[in-house]
XYZ file of C-alpha atoms in Angstrom:
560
model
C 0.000 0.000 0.000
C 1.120 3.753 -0.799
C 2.174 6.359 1.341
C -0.641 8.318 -0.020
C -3.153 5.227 0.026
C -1.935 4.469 3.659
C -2.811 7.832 4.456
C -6.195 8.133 3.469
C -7.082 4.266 5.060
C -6.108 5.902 8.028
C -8.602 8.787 7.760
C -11.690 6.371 6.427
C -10.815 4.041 9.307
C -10.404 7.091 12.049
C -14.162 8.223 10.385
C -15.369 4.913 10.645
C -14.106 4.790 14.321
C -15.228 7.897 14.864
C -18.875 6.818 13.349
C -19.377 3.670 15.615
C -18.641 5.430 18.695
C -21.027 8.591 18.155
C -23.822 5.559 17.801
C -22.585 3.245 20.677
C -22.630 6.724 22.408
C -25.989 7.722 21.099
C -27.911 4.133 22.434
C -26.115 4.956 25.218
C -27.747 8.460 25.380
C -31.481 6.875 24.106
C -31.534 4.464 26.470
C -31.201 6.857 29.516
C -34.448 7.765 28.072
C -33.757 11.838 27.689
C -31.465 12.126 30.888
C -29.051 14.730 31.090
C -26.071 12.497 32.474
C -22.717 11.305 31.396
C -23.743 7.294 30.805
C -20.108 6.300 32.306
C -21.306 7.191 35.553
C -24.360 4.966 35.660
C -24.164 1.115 35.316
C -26.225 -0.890 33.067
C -28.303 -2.029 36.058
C -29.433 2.094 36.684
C -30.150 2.437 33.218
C -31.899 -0.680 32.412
C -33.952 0.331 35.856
C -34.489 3.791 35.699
C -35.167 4.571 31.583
C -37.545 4.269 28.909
C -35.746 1.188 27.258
C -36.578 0.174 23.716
C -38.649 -3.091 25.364
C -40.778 -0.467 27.455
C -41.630 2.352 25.230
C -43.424 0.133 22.842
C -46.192 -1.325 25.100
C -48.551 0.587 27.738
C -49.605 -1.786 30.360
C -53.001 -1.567 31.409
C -54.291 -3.501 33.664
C -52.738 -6.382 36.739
C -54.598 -9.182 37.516
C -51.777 -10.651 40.233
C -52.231 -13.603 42.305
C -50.259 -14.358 45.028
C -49.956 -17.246 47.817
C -47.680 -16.086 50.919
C -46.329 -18.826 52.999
C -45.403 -16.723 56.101
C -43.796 -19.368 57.943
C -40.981 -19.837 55.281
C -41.187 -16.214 54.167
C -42.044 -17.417 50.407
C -44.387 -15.939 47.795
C -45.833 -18.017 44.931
C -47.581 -16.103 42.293
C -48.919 -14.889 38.534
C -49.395 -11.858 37.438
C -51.659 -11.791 34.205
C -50.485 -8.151 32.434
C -52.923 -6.538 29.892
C -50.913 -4.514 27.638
C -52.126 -2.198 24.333
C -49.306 -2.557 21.494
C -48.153 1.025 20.493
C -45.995 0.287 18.067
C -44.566 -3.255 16.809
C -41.861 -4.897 18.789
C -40.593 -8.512 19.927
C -39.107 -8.143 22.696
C -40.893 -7.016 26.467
C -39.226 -5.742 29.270
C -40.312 -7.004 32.670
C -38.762 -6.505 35.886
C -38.083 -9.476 38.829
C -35.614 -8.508 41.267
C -33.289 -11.185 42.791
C -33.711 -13.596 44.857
C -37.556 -13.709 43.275
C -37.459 -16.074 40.227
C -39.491 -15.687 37.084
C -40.753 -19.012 36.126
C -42.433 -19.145 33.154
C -43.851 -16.293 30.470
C -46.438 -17.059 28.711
C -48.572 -15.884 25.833
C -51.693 -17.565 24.051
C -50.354 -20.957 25.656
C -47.621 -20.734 24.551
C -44.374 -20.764 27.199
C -41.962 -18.307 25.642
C -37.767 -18.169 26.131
C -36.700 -15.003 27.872
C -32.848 -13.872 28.942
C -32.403 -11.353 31.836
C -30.059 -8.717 32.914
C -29.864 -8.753 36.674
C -33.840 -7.353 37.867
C -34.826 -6.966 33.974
C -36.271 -9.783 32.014
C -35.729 -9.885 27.930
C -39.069 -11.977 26.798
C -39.168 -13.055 23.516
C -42.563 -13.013 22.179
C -43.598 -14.838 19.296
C -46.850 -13.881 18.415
C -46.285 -10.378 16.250
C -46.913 -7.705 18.068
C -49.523 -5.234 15.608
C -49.790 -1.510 16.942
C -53.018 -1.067 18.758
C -53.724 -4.701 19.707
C -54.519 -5.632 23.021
C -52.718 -8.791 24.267
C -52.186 -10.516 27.667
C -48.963 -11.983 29.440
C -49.014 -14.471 31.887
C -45.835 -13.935 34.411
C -45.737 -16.980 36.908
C -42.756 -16.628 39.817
C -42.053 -17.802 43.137
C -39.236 -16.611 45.892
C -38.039 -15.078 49.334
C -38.314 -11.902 48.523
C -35.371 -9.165 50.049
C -36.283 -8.401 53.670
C -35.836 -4.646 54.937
C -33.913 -4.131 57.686
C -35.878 -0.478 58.291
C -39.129 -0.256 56.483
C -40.165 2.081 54.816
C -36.544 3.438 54.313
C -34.993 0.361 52.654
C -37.892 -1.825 51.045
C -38.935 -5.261 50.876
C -40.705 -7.202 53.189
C -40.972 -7.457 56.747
C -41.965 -10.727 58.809
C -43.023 -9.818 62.287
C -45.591 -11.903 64.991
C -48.443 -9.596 67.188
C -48.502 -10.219 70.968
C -50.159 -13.422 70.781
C -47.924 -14.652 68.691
C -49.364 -14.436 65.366
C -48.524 -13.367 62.006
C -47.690 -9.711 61.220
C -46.097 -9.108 58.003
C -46.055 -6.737 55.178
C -44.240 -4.824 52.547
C -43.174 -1.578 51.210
C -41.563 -0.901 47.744
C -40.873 3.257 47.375
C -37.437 3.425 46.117
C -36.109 -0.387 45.704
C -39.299 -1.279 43.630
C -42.282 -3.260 43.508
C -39.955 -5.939 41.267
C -38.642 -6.851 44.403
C -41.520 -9.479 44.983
C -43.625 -9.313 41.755
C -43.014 -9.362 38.164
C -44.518 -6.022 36.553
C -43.091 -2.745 34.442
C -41.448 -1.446 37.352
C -40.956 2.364 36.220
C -43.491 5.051 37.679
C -44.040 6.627 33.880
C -46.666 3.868 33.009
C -49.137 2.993 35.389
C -52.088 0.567 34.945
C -55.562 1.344 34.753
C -56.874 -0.923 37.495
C -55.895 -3.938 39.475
C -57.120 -6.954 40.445
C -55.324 -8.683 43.739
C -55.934 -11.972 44.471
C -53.905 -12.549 48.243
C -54.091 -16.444 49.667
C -52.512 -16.663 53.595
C -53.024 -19.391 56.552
C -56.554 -19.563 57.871
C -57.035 -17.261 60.690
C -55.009 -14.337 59.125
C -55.872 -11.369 57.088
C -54.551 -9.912 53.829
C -55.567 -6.570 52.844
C -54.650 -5.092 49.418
C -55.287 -2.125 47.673
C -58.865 -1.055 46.792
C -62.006 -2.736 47.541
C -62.423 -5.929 49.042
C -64.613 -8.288 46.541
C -65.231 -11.148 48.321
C -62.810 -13.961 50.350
C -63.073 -18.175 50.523
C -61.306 -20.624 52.909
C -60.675 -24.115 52.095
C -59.413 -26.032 55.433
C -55.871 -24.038 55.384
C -56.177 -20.697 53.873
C -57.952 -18.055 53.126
C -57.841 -16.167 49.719
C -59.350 -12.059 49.459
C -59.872 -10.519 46.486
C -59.382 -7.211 45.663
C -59.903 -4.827 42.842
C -58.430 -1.273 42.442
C -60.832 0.701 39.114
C -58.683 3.685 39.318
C -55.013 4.098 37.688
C -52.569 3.021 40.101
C -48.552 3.260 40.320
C -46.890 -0.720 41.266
C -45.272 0.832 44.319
C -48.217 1.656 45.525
C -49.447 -1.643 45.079
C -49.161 -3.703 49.139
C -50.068 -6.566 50.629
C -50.550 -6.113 54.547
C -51.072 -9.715 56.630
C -52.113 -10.417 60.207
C -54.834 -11.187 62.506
C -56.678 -7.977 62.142
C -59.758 -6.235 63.851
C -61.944 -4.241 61.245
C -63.839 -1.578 61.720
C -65.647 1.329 59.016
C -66.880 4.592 58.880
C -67.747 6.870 55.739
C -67.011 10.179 54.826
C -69.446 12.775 53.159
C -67.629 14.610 50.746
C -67.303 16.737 47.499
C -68.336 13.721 45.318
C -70.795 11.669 47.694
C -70.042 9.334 50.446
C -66.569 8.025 50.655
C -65.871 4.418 52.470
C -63.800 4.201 55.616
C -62.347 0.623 56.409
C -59.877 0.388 59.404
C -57.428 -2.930 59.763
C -55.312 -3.212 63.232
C -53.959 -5.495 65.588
C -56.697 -6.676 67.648
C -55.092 -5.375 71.079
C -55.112 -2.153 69.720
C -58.738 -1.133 68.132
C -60.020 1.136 71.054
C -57.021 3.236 70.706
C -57.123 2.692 67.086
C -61.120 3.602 67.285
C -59.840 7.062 69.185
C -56.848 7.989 66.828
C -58.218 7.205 63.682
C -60.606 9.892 64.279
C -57.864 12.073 62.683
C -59.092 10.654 59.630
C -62.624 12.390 58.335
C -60.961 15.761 59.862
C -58.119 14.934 57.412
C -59.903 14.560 54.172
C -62.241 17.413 55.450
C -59.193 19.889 55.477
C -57.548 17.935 51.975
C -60.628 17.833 49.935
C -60.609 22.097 50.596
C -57.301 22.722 49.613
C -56.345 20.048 46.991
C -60.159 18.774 45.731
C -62.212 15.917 46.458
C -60.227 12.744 47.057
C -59.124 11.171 44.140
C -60.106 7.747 44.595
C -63.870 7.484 45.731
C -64.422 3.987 43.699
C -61.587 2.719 45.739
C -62.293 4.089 49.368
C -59.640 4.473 51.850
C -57.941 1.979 54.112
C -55.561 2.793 56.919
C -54.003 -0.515 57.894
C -51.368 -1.275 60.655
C -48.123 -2.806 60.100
C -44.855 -3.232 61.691
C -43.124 -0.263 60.078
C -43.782 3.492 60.268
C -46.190 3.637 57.210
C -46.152 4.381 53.811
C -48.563 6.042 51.114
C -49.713 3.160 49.371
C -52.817 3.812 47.173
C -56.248 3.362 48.693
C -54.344 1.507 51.339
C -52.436 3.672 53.507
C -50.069 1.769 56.095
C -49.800 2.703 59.604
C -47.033 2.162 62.457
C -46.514 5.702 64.646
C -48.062 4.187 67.791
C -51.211 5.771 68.174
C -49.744 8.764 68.881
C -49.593 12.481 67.861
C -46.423 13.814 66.064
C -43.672 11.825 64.102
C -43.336 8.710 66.737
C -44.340 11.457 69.355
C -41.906 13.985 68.268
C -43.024 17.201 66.286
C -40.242 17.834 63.578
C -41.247 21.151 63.270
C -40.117 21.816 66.866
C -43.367 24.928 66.663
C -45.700 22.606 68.993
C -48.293 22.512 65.982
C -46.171 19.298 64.857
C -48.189 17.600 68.015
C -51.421 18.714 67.430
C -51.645 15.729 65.090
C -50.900 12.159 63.881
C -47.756 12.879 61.356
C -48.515 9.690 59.849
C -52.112 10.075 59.479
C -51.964 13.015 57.400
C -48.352 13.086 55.778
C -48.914 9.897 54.281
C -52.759 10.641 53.253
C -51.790 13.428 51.448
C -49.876 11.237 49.157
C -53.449 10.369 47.805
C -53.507 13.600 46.202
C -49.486 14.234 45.364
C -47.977 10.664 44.576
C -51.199 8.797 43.783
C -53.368 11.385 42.029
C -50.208 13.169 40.738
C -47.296 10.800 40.164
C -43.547 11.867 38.353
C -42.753 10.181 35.542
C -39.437 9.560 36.629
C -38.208 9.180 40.092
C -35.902 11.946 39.470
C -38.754 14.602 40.036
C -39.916 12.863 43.403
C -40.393 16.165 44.870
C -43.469 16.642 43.533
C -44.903 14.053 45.669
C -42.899 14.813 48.955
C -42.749 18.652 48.789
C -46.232 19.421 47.876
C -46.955 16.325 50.618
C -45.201 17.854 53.660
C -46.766 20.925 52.822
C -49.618 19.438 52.768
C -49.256 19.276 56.790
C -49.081 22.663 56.796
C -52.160 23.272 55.022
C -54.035 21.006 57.619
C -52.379 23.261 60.131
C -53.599 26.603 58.419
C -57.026 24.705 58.100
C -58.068 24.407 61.530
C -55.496 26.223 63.555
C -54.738 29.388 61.382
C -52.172 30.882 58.852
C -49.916 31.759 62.072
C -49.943 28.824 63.148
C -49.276 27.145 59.979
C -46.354 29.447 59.316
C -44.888 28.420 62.672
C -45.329 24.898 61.355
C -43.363 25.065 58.187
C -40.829 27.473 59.394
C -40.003 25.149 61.888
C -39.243 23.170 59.877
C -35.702 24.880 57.929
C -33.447 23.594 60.974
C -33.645 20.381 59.003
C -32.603 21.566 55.393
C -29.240 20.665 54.669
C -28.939 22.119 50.658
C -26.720 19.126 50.309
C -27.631 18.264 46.618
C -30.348 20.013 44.773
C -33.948 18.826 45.142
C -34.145 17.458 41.418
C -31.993 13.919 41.283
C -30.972 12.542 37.825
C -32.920 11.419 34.748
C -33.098 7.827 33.616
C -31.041 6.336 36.411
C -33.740 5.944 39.363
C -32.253 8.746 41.382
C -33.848 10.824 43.366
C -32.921 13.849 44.568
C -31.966 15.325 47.595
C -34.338 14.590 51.046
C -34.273 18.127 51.092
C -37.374 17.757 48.926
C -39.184 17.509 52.109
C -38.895 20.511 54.600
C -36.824 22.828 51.985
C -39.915 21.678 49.578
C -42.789 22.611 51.440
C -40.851 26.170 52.622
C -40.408 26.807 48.501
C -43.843 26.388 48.453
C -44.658 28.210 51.419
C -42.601 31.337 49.995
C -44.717 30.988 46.024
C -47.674 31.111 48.569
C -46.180 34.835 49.674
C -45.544 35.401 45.949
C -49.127 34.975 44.804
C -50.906 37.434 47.581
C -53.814 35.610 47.087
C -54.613 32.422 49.629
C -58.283 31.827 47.746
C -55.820 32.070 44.119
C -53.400 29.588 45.582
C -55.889 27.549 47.074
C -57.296 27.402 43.530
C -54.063 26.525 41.939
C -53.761 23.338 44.227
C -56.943 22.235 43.386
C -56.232 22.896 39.673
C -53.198 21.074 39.636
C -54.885 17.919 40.862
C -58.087 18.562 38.039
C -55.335 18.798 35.102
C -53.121 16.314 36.046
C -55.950 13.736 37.110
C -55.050 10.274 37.737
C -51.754 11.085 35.378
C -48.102 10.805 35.656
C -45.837 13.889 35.222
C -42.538 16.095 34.755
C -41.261 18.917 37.119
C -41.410 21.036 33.845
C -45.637 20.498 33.543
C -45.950 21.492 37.124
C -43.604 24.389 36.761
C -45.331 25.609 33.758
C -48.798 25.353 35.206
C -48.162 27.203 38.432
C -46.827 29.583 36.253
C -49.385 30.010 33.748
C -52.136 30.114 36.649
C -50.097 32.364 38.845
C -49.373 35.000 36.017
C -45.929 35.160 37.130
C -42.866 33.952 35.464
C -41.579 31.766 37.642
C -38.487 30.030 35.736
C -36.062 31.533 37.627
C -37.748 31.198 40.751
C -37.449 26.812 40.039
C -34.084 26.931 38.599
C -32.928 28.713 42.297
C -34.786 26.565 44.343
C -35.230 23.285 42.579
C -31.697 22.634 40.944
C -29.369 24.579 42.687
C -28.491 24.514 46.888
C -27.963 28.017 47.154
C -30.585 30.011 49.186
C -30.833 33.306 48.174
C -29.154 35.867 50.270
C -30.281 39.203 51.155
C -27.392 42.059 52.042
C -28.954 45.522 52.977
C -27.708 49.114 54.180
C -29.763 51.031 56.500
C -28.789 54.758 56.420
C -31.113 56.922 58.035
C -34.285 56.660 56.041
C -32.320 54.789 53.014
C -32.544 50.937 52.483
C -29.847 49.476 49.910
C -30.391 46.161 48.972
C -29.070 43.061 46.831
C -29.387 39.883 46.269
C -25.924 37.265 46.452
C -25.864 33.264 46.045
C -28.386 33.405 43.333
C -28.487 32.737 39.893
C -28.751 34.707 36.664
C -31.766 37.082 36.456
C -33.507 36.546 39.762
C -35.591 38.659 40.956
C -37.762 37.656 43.558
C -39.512 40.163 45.517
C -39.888 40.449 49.297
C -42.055 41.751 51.806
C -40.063 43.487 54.498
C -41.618 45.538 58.217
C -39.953 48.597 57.993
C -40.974 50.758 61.419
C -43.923 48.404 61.432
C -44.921 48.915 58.070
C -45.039 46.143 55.550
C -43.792 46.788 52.503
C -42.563 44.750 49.128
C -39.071 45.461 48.003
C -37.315 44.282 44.617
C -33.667 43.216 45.012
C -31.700 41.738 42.333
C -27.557 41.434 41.732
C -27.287 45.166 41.373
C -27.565 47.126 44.676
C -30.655 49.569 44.620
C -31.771 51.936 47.258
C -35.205 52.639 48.446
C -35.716 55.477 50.637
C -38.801 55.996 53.180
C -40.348 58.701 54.573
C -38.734 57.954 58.225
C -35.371 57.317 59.569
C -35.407 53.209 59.434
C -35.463 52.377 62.959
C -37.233 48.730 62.397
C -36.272 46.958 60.014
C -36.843 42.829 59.628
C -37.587 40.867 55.980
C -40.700 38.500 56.477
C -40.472 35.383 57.764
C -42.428 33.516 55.178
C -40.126 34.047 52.588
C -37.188 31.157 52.146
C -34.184 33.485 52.024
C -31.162 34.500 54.164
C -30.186 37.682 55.128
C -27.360 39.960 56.002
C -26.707 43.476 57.570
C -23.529 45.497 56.291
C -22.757 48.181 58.294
């Protein structure tokens, strides 16, 4: 070969090179399903986990029809889930997700048992009937396992297996985080959620299994017992929970904004008079929620509150219970205001996941603040409700000894990660301070209630919520999210008092915002407009009071 033909080889083969790696790059880059990452510093397992894979995007699964048997003395689950799925566009290959040491069995379509491959929790299943766009076809998942046990529910996931004072059975799980894949076989990824359920739980004669929704009916042969439950309302498969034990029932109903609303009650049996007592928290609950977010979103479904040997957890129509009958958090108030004790933190943090995780549900775990911000704010709101706006302000104030600003609030696209547990207290105070913003508690009460009319029984991005609160606030609030939401610095406040002259400026912020204040000056309240550039706004007295308003989430300091 030629100098000269050596030469230009060298170029083709550098283009070529060049050619395969912008595609192996750009998979990469599809299959993080539109995150904004650098793939090297994700594994295979986050992607495959936390994106829109090729084997998702083509299918939309619609409905569960799961089956399980629990065998609580060896800590085993047997089971099939039946998934109803619409074709969207033609494809071969299905991702389902089965996380270790739970086996998948068998898949199975038309009778037919089909070969499948799998990458750690995700299961390749070859199908071979053909897959036409807008078909609705069925997939039978049987599996069978010991499913991870979590050493702290709710914080870890998986299931616990505890015994009640008399020596019985007391187990149950909870999913948020690890996944619902970690005992059943289902799309585990919180942008596709079926449109109902049906839950078909078989345990030992003498126990109880309560599942999500309404209970159809139950039978017993001479060993077990088998209850059926069915969920007609969309539902997310973390919320999806089997609770197990010798429970005491006991009902109510609610009247509210669309009819009468079934109460059902499952707890140990040694503890329904103080269950009877607490629980009471309940109607006053969805009394002060229905105001400020709408009517309940799942009236075909009722609500549960069932106890189980872990703090609790938000599952959907089935909310799990474990602070002791007690007000506060385990009897402390996090707030450290005394408001924090005026109620059951359980009772009403984790209802108001109805509304903001159930109702309202991010696409991708990344944006989980928009269940746990708009949640713990939600205590607030019951606060303001039937104690007053002071009140709730002490509340939620309270709260900012906890914020850390470690990370920002927003986690990482594609690779199931959240963001920072700041999206708790620093969440609700961001929302607290738009509250200031608006001037208008009957305009902000409306926007709530908006939110969960528009994004009904749906799943969403941080960027539709944004957008709406903008669009029904009338303010532009982009810079306002991109301070609060994706960056950890709070903005600070420096001012110069000199005589009747206030200077002013914002630091720690970033580009173009603008937010305005309220600040007492000599016990006057009045709204001021800092931004990077120092202004100056003079009154008609020498400033001899001077403090910014409480409400608003910002930091502040005098230069003298």
């Amino acid at each position: 070969m030629s100098r000269i033909s050596y030469h230009f080889h060298c170029i083709l083969q550098a283009k070529l090179n060049f050619f395969i790696s912008i595609c192996i790059l750009f998979l990469l880059i599809s299959s993080c399903a539109k995150a904004q990452i650098a793939p090297s510093q994700y594994s295979r397992e986050d992607i495959l986990k936390g994106s829109i894979t090729p084997e998702r995007e083509w299918w939309d699964a619609i409905h569960y029809d799961l089956t399980i048997q629990v065998k609580p003395e060896l800590k085993f689950i047997t089971g099939v889930n039946n998934v109803s799925y619409k074709v969207l566009k033609p494809y071969q290959i299905i991702q389902i997700d089965l996380q270790e040491p739970m086996k998948l069995l068998a898949a199975v379509q038309d009778g037919k048992e089909l070969s499948f491959r799998n990458e750690g929790a995700a299961y390749f299943i070859k199908l071979d009937k053909k897959q036409k766009k807008g078909k609705l076809n069925e997939l039978v998942l049987k599996f069978e396992g010991s499913p991870v046990e979590g050493k702290r529910l709710p914080w870890d996931g998986g299931w616990t297996w505890q015994e009640d004072a008399n020596g019985k059975t007391f187990a149950a799980n909870a999913n948020q985080g690890i996944g619902s894949s970690v005992w059943w076989p289902n799309k585990d990824i919180p942008y596709d959620e079926v449109d109902g359920l049906d839950f078909h739980i078989t345990v030992p004669k003498g126990l109880v299994a309560v599942g999500n929704g309404k209970l159809v009916d139950s039978s017993s042969t001479e060993e077990t017992t088998t209850y059926n439950w069915t969920v007609k309302n969309p539902i997310n498969s973390y919320g999806i929970s089997a609770d197990i034990a010798d429970y005491a029932h006991f009902s109510d109903s609610y009247t509210g904004e669309k009819g009468t609303l079934d109460l059902n009650f499952y707890v140990l049996k040694e503890n329904l008079e103080k269950a009877k007592e607490q629980f009471k928290q309940v109607p006053q609950m969805l009394e002060a929620f229905e105001h400020w977010f709408g009517p309940y979103p799942f009236y075909e479904d009722g609500y549960k509150l069932v106890e189980v040997p872990y703090l609790g957890m938000e599952h959907q129509s089935n909310v799990t219970y474990g602070n002791g009958y007690s007000n506060g958090y385990l009897g402390r108030d996090l707030s450290g205001s005394g408001w924090g004790l005026k109620f059951d933190y359980i009772i009403i943090h984790e209802s108001g996941h109805e509304w903001f995780a159930n109702n309202i549900t991010n696409k991708d775990v990344a944006d989980m603040w928009v269940h746990e911000s708009f949640t713990t704010y939600s205590e607030n709101l019951f606060v303001d409700y039937y104690y007053g706006k002071e009140a709730s302000s002490d509340y939620v104030i309270g709260m900012r000894g906890s914020i850390r600003n470690d990370r920002p609030i927003i986690g990482t696209y594609g690779v199931d990660q959240e963001g920072s547990g700041d999206m708790y207290f620093k969440g609700a105070n961001i929302l607290h301070t738009l509250r200031q913003l608006i001037e208008d508690d009957e305009k902000w009460r409306e926007i709530l209630r908006c939110l969960n009319t528009e994004f009904y029984h749906q799943t969403v991005t941080t960027s539709q919520v944004e957008n709406f609160i903008s669009k029904k606030s009338n303010i532009d609030l982009s810079q306002f999210w991109e301070q609060y939401l994706r960056t950890t610095m709070i903005p600070k406040l420096e001012y110069v008092i000199d005589g009747s002259t206030l200077k002013f400026r914002y630091t720690d912020i970033v580009e173009d915002f603008d937010m305005p204040v309220q600040v007492n000056v000599n016990q006057t309240t009045e709204w001021i407009y800092p931004t990077a550039e120092w202004k100056t706004q003079s009154f008609d007295a020498s400033i001899s009071d001077f403090e910014i308003d409480r409400d608003f989430y910002i930091e502040s300091k005098e230069i003298k």
